[in-house]
Coordinates of C-alpha atoms and ligand atoms in Angstrom, one line a residue:
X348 CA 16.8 -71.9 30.9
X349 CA 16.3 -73.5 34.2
X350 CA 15.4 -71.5 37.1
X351 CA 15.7 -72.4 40.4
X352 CA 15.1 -70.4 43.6
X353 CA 16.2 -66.9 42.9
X354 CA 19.4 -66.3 43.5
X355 CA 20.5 -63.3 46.7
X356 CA 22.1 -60.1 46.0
X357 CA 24.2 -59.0 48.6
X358 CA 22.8 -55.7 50.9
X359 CA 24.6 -52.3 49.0
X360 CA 24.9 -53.6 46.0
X361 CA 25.0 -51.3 43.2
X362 CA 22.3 -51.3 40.4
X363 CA 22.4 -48.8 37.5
X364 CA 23.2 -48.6 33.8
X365 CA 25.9 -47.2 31.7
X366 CA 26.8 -45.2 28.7
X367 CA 30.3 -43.1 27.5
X368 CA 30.5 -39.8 26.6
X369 CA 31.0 -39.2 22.5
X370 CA 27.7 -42.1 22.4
X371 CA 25.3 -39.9 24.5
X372 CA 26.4 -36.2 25.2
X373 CA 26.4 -34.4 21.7
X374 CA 27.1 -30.7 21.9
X375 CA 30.6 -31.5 20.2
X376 CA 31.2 -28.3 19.8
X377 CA 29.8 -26.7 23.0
X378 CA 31.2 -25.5 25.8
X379 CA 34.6 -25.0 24.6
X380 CA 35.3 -28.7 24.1
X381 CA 37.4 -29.5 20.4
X382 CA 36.6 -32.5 18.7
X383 CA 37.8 -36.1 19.3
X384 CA 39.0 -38.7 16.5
X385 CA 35.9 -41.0 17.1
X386 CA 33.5 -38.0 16.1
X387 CA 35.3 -38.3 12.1
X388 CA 35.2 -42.1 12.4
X389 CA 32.4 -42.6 13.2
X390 CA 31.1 -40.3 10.6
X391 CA 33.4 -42.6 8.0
X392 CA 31.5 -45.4 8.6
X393 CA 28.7 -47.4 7.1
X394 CA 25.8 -47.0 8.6
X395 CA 26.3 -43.7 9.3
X396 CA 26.7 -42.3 12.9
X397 CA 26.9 -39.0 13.1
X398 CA 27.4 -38.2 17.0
X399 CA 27.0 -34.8 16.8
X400 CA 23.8 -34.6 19.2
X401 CA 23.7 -38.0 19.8
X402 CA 21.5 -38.6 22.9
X403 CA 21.3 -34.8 23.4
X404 CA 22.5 -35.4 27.3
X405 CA 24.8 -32.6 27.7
X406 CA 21.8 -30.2 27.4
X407 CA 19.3 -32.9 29.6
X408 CA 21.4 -34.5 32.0
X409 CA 19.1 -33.4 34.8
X410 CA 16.3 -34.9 33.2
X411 CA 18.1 -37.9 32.4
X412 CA 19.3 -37.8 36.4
X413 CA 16.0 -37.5 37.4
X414 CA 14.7 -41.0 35.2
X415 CA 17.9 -42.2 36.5
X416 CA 16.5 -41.4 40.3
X417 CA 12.8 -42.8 39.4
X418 CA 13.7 -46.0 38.0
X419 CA 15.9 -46.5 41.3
X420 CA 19.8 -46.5 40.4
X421 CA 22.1 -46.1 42.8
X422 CA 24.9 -45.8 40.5
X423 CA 25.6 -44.9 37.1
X424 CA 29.1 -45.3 35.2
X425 CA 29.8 -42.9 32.6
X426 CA 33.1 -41.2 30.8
X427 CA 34.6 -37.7 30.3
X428 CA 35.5 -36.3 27.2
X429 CA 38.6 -35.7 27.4
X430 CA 38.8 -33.1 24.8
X431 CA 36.1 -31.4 26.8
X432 CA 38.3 -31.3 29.9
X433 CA 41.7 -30.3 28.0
X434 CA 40.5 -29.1 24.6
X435 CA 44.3 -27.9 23.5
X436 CA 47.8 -29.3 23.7
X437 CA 48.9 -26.0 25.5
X438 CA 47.3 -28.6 28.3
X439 CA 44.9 -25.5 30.1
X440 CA 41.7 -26.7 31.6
X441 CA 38.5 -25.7 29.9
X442 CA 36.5 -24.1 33.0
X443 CA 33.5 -25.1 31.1
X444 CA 34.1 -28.3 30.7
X445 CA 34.6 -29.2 34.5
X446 CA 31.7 -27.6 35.4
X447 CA 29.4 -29.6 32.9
X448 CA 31.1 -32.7 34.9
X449 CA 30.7 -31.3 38.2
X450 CA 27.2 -30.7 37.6
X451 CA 26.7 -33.8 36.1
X452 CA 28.2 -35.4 39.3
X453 CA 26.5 -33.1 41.9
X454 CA 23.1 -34.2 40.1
X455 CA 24.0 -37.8 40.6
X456 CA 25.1 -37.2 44.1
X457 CA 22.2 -35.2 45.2
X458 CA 19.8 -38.2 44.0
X459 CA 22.1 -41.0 46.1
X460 CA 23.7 -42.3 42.6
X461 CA 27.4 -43.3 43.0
X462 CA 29.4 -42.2 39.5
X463 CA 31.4 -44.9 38.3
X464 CA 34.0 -42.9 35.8
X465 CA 35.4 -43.9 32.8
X466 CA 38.4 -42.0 32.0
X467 CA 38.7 -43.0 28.5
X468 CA 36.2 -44.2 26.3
X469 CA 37.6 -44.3 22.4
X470 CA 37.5 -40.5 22.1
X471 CA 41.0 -39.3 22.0
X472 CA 41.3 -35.3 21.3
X473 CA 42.0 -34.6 17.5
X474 CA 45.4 -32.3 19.0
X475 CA 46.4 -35.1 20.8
X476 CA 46.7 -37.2 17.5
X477 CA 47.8 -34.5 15.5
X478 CA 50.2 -32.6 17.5
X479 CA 51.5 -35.3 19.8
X480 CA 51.2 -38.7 17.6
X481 CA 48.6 -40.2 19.2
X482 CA 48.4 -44.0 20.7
X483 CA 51.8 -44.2 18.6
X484 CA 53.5 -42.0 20.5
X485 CA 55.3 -41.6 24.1
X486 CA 54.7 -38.1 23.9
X487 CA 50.5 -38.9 25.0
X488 CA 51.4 -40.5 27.9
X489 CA 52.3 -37.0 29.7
X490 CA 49.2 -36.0 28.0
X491 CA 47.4 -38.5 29.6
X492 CA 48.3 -38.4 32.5
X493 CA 47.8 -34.6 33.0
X494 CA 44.5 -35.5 32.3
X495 CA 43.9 -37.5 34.7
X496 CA 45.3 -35.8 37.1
X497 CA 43.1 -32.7 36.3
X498 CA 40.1 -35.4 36.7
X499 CA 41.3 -36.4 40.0
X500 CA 41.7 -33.0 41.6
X501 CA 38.8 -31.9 40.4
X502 CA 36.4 -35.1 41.0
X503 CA 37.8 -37.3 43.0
X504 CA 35.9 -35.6 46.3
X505 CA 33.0 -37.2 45.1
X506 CA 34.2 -39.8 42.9
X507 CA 35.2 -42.8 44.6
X508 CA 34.8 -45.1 41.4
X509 CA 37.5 -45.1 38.6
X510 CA 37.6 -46.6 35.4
X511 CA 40.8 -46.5 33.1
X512 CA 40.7 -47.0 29.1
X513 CA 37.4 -48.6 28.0
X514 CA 38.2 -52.4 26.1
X515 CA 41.9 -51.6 25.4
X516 CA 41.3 -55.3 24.0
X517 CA 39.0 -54.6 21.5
X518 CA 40.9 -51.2 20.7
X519 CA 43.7 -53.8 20.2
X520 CA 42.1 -56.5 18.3
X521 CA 39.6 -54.6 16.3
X522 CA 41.7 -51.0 15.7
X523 CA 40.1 -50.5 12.1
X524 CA 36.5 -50.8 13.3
X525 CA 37.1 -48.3 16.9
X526 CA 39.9 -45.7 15.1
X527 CA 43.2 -46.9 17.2
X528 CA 45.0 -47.9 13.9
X529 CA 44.3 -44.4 12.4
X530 CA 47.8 -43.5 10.7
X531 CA 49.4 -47.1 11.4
X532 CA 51.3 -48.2 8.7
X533 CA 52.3 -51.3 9.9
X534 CA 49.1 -52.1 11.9
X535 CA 50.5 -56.2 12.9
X536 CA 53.3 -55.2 14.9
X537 CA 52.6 -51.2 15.6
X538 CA 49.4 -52.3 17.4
X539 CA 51.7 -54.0 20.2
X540 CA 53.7 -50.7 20.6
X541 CA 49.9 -49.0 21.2
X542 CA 49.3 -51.4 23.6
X543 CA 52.3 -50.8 25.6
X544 CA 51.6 -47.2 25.4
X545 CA 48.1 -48.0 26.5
X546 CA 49.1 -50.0 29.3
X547 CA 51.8 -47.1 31.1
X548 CA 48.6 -44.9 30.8
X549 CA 46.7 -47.4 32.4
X550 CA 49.4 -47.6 35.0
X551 CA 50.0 -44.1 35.2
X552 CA 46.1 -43.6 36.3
X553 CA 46.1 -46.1 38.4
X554 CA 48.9 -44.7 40.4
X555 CA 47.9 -40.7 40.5
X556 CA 44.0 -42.4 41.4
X557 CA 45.7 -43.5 44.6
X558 CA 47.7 -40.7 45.4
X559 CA 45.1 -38.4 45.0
X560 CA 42.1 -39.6 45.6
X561 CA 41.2 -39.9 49.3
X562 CA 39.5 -44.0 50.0
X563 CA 39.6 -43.9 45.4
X564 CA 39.1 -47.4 43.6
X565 CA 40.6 -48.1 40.1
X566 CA 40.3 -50.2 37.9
X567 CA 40.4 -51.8 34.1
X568 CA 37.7 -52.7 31.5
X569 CA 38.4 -55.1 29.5
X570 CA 35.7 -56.0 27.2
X571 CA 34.8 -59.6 28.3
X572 CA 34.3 -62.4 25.5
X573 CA 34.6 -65.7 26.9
X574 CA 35.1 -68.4 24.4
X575 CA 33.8 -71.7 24.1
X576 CA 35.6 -74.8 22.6
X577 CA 33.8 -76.4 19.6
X578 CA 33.7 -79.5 20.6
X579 CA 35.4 -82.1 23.1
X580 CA 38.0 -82.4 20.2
X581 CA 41.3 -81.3 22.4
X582 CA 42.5 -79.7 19.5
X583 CA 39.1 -77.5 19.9
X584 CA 40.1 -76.9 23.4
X585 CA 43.2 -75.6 22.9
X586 CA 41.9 -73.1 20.3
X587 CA 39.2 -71.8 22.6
X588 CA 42.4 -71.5 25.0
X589 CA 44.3 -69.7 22.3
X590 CA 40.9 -67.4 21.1
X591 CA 40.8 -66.3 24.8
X592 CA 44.5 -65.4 24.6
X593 CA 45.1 -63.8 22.0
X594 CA 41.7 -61.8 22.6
X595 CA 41.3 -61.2 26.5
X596 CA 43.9 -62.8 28.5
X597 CA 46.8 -61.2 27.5
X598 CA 45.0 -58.0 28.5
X599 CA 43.9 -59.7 31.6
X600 CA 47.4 -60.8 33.0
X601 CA 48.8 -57.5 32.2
X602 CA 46.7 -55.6 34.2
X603 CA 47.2 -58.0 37.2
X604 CA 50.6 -58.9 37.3
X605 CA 52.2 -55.5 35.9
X606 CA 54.2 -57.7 33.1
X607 CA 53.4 -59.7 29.7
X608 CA 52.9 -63.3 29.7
X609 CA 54.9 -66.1 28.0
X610 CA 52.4 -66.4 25.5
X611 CA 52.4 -63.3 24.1
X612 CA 56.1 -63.4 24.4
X613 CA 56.4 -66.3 22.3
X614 CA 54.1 -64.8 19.6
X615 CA 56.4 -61.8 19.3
X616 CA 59.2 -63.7 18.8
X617 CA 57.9 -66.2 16.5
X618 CA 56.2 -63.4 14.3
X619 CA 59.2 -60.5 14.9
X620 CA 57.6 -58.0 16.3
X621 CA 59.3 -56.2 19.2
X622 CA 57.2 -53.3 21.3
X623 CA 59.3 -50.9 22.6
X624 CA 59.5 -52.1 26.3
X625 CA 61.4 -50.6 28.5
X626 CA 62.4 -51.8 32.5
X627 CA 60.9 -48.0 33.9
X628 CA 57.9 -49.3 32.0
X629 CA 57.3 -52.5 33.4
X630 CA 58.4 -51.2 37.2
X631 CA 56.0 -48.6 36.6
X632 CA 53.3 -51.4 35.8
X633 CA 54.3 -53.4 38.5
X634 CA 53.5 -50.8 40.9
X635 CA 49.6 -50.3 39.4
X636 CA 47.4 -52.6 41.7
X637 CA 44.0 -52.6 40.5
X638 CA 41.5 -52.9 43.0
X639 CA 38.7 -54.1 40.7
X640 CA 37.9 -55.4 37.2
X641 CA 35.5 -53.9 35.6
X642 CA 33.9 -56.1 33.3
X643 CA 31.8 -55.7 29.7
X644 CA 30.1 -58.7 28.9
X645 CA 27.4 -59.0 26.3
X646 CA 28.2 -62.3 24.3
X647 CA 30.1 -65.8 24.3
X648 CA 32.0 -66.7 20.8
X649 CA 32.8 -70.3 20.1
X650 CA 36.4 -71.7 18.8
X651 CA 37.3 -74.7 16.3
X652 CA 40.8 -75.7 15.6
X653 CA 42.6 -74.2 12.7
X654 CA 45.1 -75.1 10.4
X655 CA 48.4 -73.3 10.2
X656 CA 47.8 -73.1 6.4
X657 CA 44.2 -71.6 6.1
X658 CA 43.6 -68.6 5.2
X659 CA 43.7 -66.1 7.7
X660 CA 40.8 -63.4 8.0
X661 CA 38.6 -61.2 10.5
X662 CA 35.2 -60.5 10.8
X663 CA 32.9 -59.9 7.9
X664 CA 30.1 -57.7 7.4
X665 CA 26.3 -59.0 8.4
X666 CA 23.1 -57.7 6.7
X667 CA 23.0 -54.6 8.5
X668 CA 26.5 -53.7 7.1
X669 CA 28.6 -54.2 10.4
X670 CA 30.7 -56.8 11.7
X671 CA 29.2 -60.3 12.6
X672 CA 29.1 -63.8 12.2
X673 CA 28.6 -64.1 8.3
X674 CA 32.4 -64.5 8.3
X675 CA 34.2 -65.4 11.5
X676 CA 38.0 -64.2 12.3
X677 CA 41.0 -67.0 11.3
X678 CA 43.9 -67.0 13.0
X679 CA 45.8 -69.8 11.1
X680 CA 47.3 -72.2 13.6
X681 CA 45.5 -70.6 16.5
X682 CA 41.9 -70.8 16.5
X683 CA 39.0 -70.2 13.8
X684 CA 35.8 -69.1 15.9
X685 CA 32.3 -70.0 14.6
X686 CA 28.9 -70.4 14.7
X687 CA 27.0 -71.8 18.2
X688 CA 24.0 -73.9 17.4
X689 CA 22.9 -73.7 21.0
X690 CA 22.7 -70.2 21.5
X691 CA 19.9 -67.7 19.4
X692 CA 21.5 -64.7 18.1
X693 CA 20.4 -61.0 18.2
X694 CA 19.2 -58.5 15.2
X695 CA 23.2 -58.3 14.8
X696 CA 24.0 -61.1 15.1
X697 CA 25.9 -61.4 18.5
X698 CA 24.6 -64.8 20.8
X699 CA 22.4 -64.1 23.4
X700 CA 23.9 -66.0 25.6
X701 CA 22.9 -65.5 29.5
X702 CA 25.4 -67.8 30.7
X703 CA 28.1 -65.8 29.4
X704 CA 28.4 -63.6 32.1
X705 CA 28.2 -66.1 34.9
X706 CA 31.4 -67.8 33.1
X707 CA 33.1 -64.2 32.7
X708 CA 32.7 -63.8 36.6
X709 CA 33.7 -67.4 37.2
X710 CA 36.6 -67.3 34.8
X711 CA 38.0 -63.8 35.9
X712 CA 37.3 -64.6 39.8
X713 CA 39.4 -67.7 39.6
X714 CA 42.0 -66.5 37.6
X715 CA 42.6 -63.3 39.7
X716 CA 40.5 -62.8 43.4
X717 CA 39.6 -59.3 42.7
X718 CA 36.3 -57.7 43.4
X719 CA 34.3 -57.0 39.8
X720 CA 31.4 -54.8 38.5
X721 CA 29.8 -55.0 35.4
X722 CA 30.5 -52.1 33.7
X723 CA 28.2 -53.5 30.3
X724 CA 25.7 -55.9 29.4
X725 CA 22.9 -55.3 27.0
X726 CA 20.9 -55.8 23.8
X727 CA 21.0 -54.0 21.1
X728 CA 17.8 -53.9 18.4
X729 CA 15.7 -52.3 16.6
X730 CA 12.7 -51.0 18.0
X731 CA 10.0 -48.6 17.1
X732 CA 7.2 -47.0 18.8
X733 CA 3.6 -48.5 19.3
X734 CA 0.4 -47.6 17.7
X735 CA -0.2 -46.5 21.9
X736 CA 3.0 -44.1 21.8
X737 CA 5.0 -46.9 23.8
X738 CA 7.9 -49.1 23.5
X739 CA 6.9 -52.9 24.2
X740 CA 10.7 -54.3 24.4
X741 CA 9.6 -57.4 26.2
X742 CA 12.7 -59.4 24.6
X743 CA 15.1 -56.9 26.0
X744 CA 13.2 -57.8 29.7
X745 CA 14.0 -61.4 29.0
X746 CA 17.5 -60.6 28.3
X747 CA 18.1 -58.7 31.0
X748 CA 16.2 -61.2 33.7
X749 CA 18.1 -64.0 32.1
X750 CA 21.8 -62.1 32.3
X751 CA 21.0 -60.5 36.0
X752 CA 19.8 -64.2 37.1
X753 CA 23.2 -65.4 36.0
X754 CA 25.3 -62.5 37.5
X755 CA 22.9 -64.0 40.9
X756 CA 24.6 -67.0 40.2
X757 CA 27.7 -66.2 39.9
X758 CA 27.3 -64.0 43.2
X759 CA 26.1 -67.4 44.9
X760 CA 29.2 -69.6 43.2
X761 CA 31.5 -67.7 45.3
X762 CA 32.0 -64.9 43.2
X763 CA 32.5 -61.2 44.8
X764 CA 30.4 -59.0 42.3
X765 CA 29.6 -55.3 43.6
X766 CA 27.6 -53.3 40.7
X767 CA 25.6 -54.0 37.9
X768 CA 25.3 -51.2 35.3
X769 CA 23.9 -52.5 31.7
X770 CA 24.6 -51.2 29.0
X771 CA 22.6 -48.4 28.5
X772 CA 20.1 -45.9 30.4
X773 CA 18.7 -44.0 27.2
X774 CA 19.0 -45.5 23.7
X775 CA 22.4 -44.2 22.5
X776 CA 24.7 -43.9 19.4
X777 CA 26.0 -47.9 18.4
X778 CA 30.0 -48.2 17.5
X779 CA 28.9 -48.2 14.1
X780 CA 24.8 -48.5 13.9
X781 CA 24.3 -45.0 14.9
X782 CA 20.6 -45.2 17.0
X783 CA 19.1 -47.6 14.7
X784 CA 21.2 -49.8 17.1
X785 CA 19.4 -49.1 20.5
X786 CA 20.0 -50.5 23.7
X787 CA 18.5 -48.1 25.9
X788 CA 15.5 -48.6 29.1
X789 CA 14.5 -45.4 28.2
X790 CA 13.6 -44.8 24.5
X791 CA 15.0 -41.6 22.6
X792 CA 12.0 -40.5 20.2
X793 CA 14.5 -39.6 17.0
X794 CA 16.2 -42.0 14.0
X795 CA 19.2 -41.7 12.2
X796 CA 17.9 -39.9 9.3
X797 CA 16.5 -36.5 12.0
X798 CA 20.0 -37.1 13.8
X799 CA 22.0 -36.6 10.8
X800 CA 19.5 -34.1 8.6
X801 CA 18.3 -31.5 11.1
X802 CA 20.3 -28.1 11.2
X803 CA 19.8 -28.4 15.1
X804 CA 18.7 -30.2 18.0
X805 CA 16.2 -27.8 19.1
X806 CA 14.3 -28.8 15.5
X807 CA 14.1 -32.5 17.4
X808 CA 11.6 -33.6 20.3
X809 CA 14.5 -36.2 21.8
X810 CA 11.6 -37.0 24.2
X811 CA 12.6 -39.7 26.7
X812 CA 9.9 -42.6 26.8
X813 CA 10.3 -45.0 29.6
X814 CA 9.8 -48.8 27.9
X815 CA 8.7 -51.1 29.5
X816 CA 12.4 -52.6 30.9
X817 CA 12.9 -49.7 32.6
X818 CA 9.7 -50.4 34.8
X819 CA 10.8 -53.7 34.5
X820 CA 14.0 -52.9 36.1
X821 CA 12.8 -50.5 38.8
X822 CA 11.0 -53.2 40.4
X823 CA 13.7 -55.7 40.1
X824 CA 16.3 -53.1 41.8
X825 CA 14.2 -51.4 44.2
X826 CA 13.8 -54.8 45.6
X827 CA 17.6 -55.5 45.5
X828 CA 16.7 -58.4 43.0
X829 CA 13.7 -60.1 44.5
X830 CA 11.2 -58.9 42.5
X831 CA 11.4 -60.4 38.7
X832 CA 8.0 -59.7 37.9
X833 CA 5.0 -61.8 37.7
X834 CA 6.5 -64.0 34.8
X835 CA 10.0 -65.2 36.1
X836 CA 9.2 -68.1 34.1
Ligands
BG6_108 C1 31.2 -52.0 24.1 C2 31.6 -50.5 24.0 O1 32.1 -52.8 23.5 O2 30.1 -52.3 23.3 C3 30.5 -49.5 23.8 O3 32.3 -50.2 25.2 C4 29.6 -50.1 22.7 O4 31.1 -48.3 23.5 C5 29.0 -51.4 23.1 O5 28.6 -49.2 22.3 C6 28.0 -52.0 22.2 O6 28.6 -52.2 20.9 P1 28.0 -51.6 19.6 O7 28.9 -51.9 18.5 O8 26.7 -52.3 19.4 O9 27.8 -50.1 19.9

């Protein structure tokens, strides 16, 4: 990479990290909270991720506060469990769970860390799925909405950040792998009638935030892929144009304009699906104005033209058992992605790729003039301890550097940019890679095997190591990004 002089953060802006609830909290089935369909997925899977204790935070949140404080945050974007908040369909709201949150919330606020919350982070309540239908049915969007409005009152004096459903795209494009096609028969076309769903939810939060929530900010986040064309073939470029479609811009447009785009249109017609849509609906979408996008950006992808007669497929398993690049997703006609020979690729196989995120925040800024934070950015590997007890993770330092250079850049190419919170504080539970997976400036001293073999927590140290990013990253933030450490490059 070529550095040049480093590039200005503007004064305020927010530095943190980020995590979701069913990925760091544990204590399932504490404080009165019932459990959510991601805890039995992710327990289905291979590897194993049993997120029963995960990173242990609902019993050290303080602690975690107080490394939050230390390394210099001044914000830090999280979710509620919503099965936490409303554990039963008869709707009441668990005491308990509010005041975890509000605790949680008045610890952040105490140490001058703005909360950035997630509404909805893959975890939706067991009785939501099983008395109500789930994603499938119209019967959750009441449910959600009462959910949020419970949030609302109950936060929103010191919440000023809000963040809807967490990567409805990739709940959309990848439903087997996250849980959203649990009980879908007919996942092809049933996925668009989720989405819709989905999307009056979206709506529906977006509305009640600003109602209720005196000076409140809302907004989406969509997990952010851009998508680069193969080669100068045009046929290349028009299936890096379709890739994006048909895996972030239809979200994208939604969002914005409160309606579905021509494209998508077309693609229902021409394959004969038809989402229940109704004119109330789209009204009631039209009326949602987002004030920000909140973006998720870890990788690029590459596209190559494909033939309407291949053979159509998604992503295949890597060595670590998960999905990656070993076999790329076909959409025949569309756009085949593949393999970048200019990029490196991480432990799973995802491209490091720092200029990803400056394209994200040029793409997204030109296409719609809103004001974005990065809600995720991160690397996830394997890492051990030291002989010395410490964690050395000096390629996750170069990643960061070489992503929060490029966010720079994108601030100084015009683009408004207000947070950055990578993805995550401590190491956490992966979507499918349990802790082996870890992502985290501050190390959590366990493995799989203790996670998923002890009787309970209190058999585990869960001791919080500081590596060396997180010293890393104090310096960089405390200085509002001027100090990169001796070897910038
Ligand atoms: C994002 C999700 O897509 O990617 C997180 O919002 C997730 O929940 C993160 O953990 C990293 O993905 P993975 O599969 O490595 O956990």
């Amino acid at each position: 990479m070529y550095y040049k002089e480093n590039p200005k953060f503007p004064e305020g802006f927010m530095w943190g990290a980020s995590s979701a609830a069913w990925q760091v909290e544990g204590g399932v089935a504490e404080g009165g909270r019932t459990p959510a369909m991601i805890d039995l997925n992710s327990k289905k899977k291979k590897p194993y991720a049993d997120n029963s204790i995960a990173a242990d935070h609902y019993h050290r949140y303080k602690e975690d506060v107080a490394l939050m404080a230390e390394c210099g945050f001044s914000s830090y974007r999280f979710s509620l469990s919503w099965s936490r908040i409303i554990p039963y369909s008869d709707g009441k709201v668990n005491p308990e769970g509010i005041e975890f949150y509000n605790n949680l919330i008045d610890e952040l606020v105490k140490n001058n860390i703005t909360p950035i919350v997630t509404l909805y982070h893959y975890d939706l309540p067991v009785w939501v799925y099983e008395e109500l239908g789930g994603w499938r049915s119209r019967k959750t969007i009441d449910a959600f909405e009462h959910y949020c409005k419970v949030c609302f009152e109950n936060f929103g004096d010191r919440v000023k950040y809000w963040l809807s459903i967490n990567e409805q795209n990739m709940q959309i494009c990848y439903g087997h792998w996250l849980g959203t096609s649990e009980g879908c028969t007919d996942w092809f076309r049933e996925q668009w009638d989720i989405n819709h769903i989905m999307n009056i939810c979206h709506a529906k939060a977006v509305i009640n935030c600003h109602e209720m929530v005196e000076g409140g900010k809302i907004g989406p986040v969509p997990g952010y892929v851009p998508i680069y064309p193969n080669t100068c073939d045009p046929a290349d470029q028009i299936a890096a144009m379709n890739a994006e479609e048909f895996t972030e811009k239809i979200w994208n447009d939604t969002y914005v304009y409160g309606d579905y785009s021509g494209f998508v249109r077309k693609y229902w017609k021409d394959n004969d699906i038809h989402p229940d849509i109704r004119p109330e609906d789209l009204e009631l979408m039209k009326k949602a104005k987002i004030d920000f996008i909140a973006v998720n950006c870890y990788r690029s992808n590459t596209a190559v033209a494909s033939k309407p007669d291949s053979e159509s497929r998604e992503y295949g398993l890597n060595k670590y058992g998960i999905k990656g690049q070993m076999v790329w997703p076909n959409v025949p006609g569309a756009y085949a992605l593949c393999t970048n020979p200019y990029v490196e690729y991480t432990d799973w196989d995802w491209e490091i790729d720092p200029s990803a995120i400056r394209f994200s925040l040029r793409y997204l800024w030109d296409h719609y003039r809103l004001p974005m934070m990065i809600t995720e950015n991160g690397f996830g590997a394997n890492e051990t301890k030291d002989e010395d007890g410490q964690v050395h993770d000096t390629a996750r330092i170069d990643f960061l550097r070489d992503q929060i250079y490029n966010v720079g850049l994108a601030i100084e190419d015009g683009c408004e940019v207000i947070a950055y919170n990578p993805w995550s504080f401590t190491d956490l539970l992966s979507t499918g890679n349990g802790i082996k997976k870890r992502y985290g400036i501050v190390y959590i001293d366990t493995t799989d095997d203790e996670l998923i073999n002890c009787k309970d927590v209190s058999e585990l140290s869960m001791t919080r190591i500081r590596k060396d990013s997180f010293y890393w990253y104090s310096k960089l933030i405390k200085s509002n990004g001027k100090d990169w450490g001796k070897d910038m490059r």
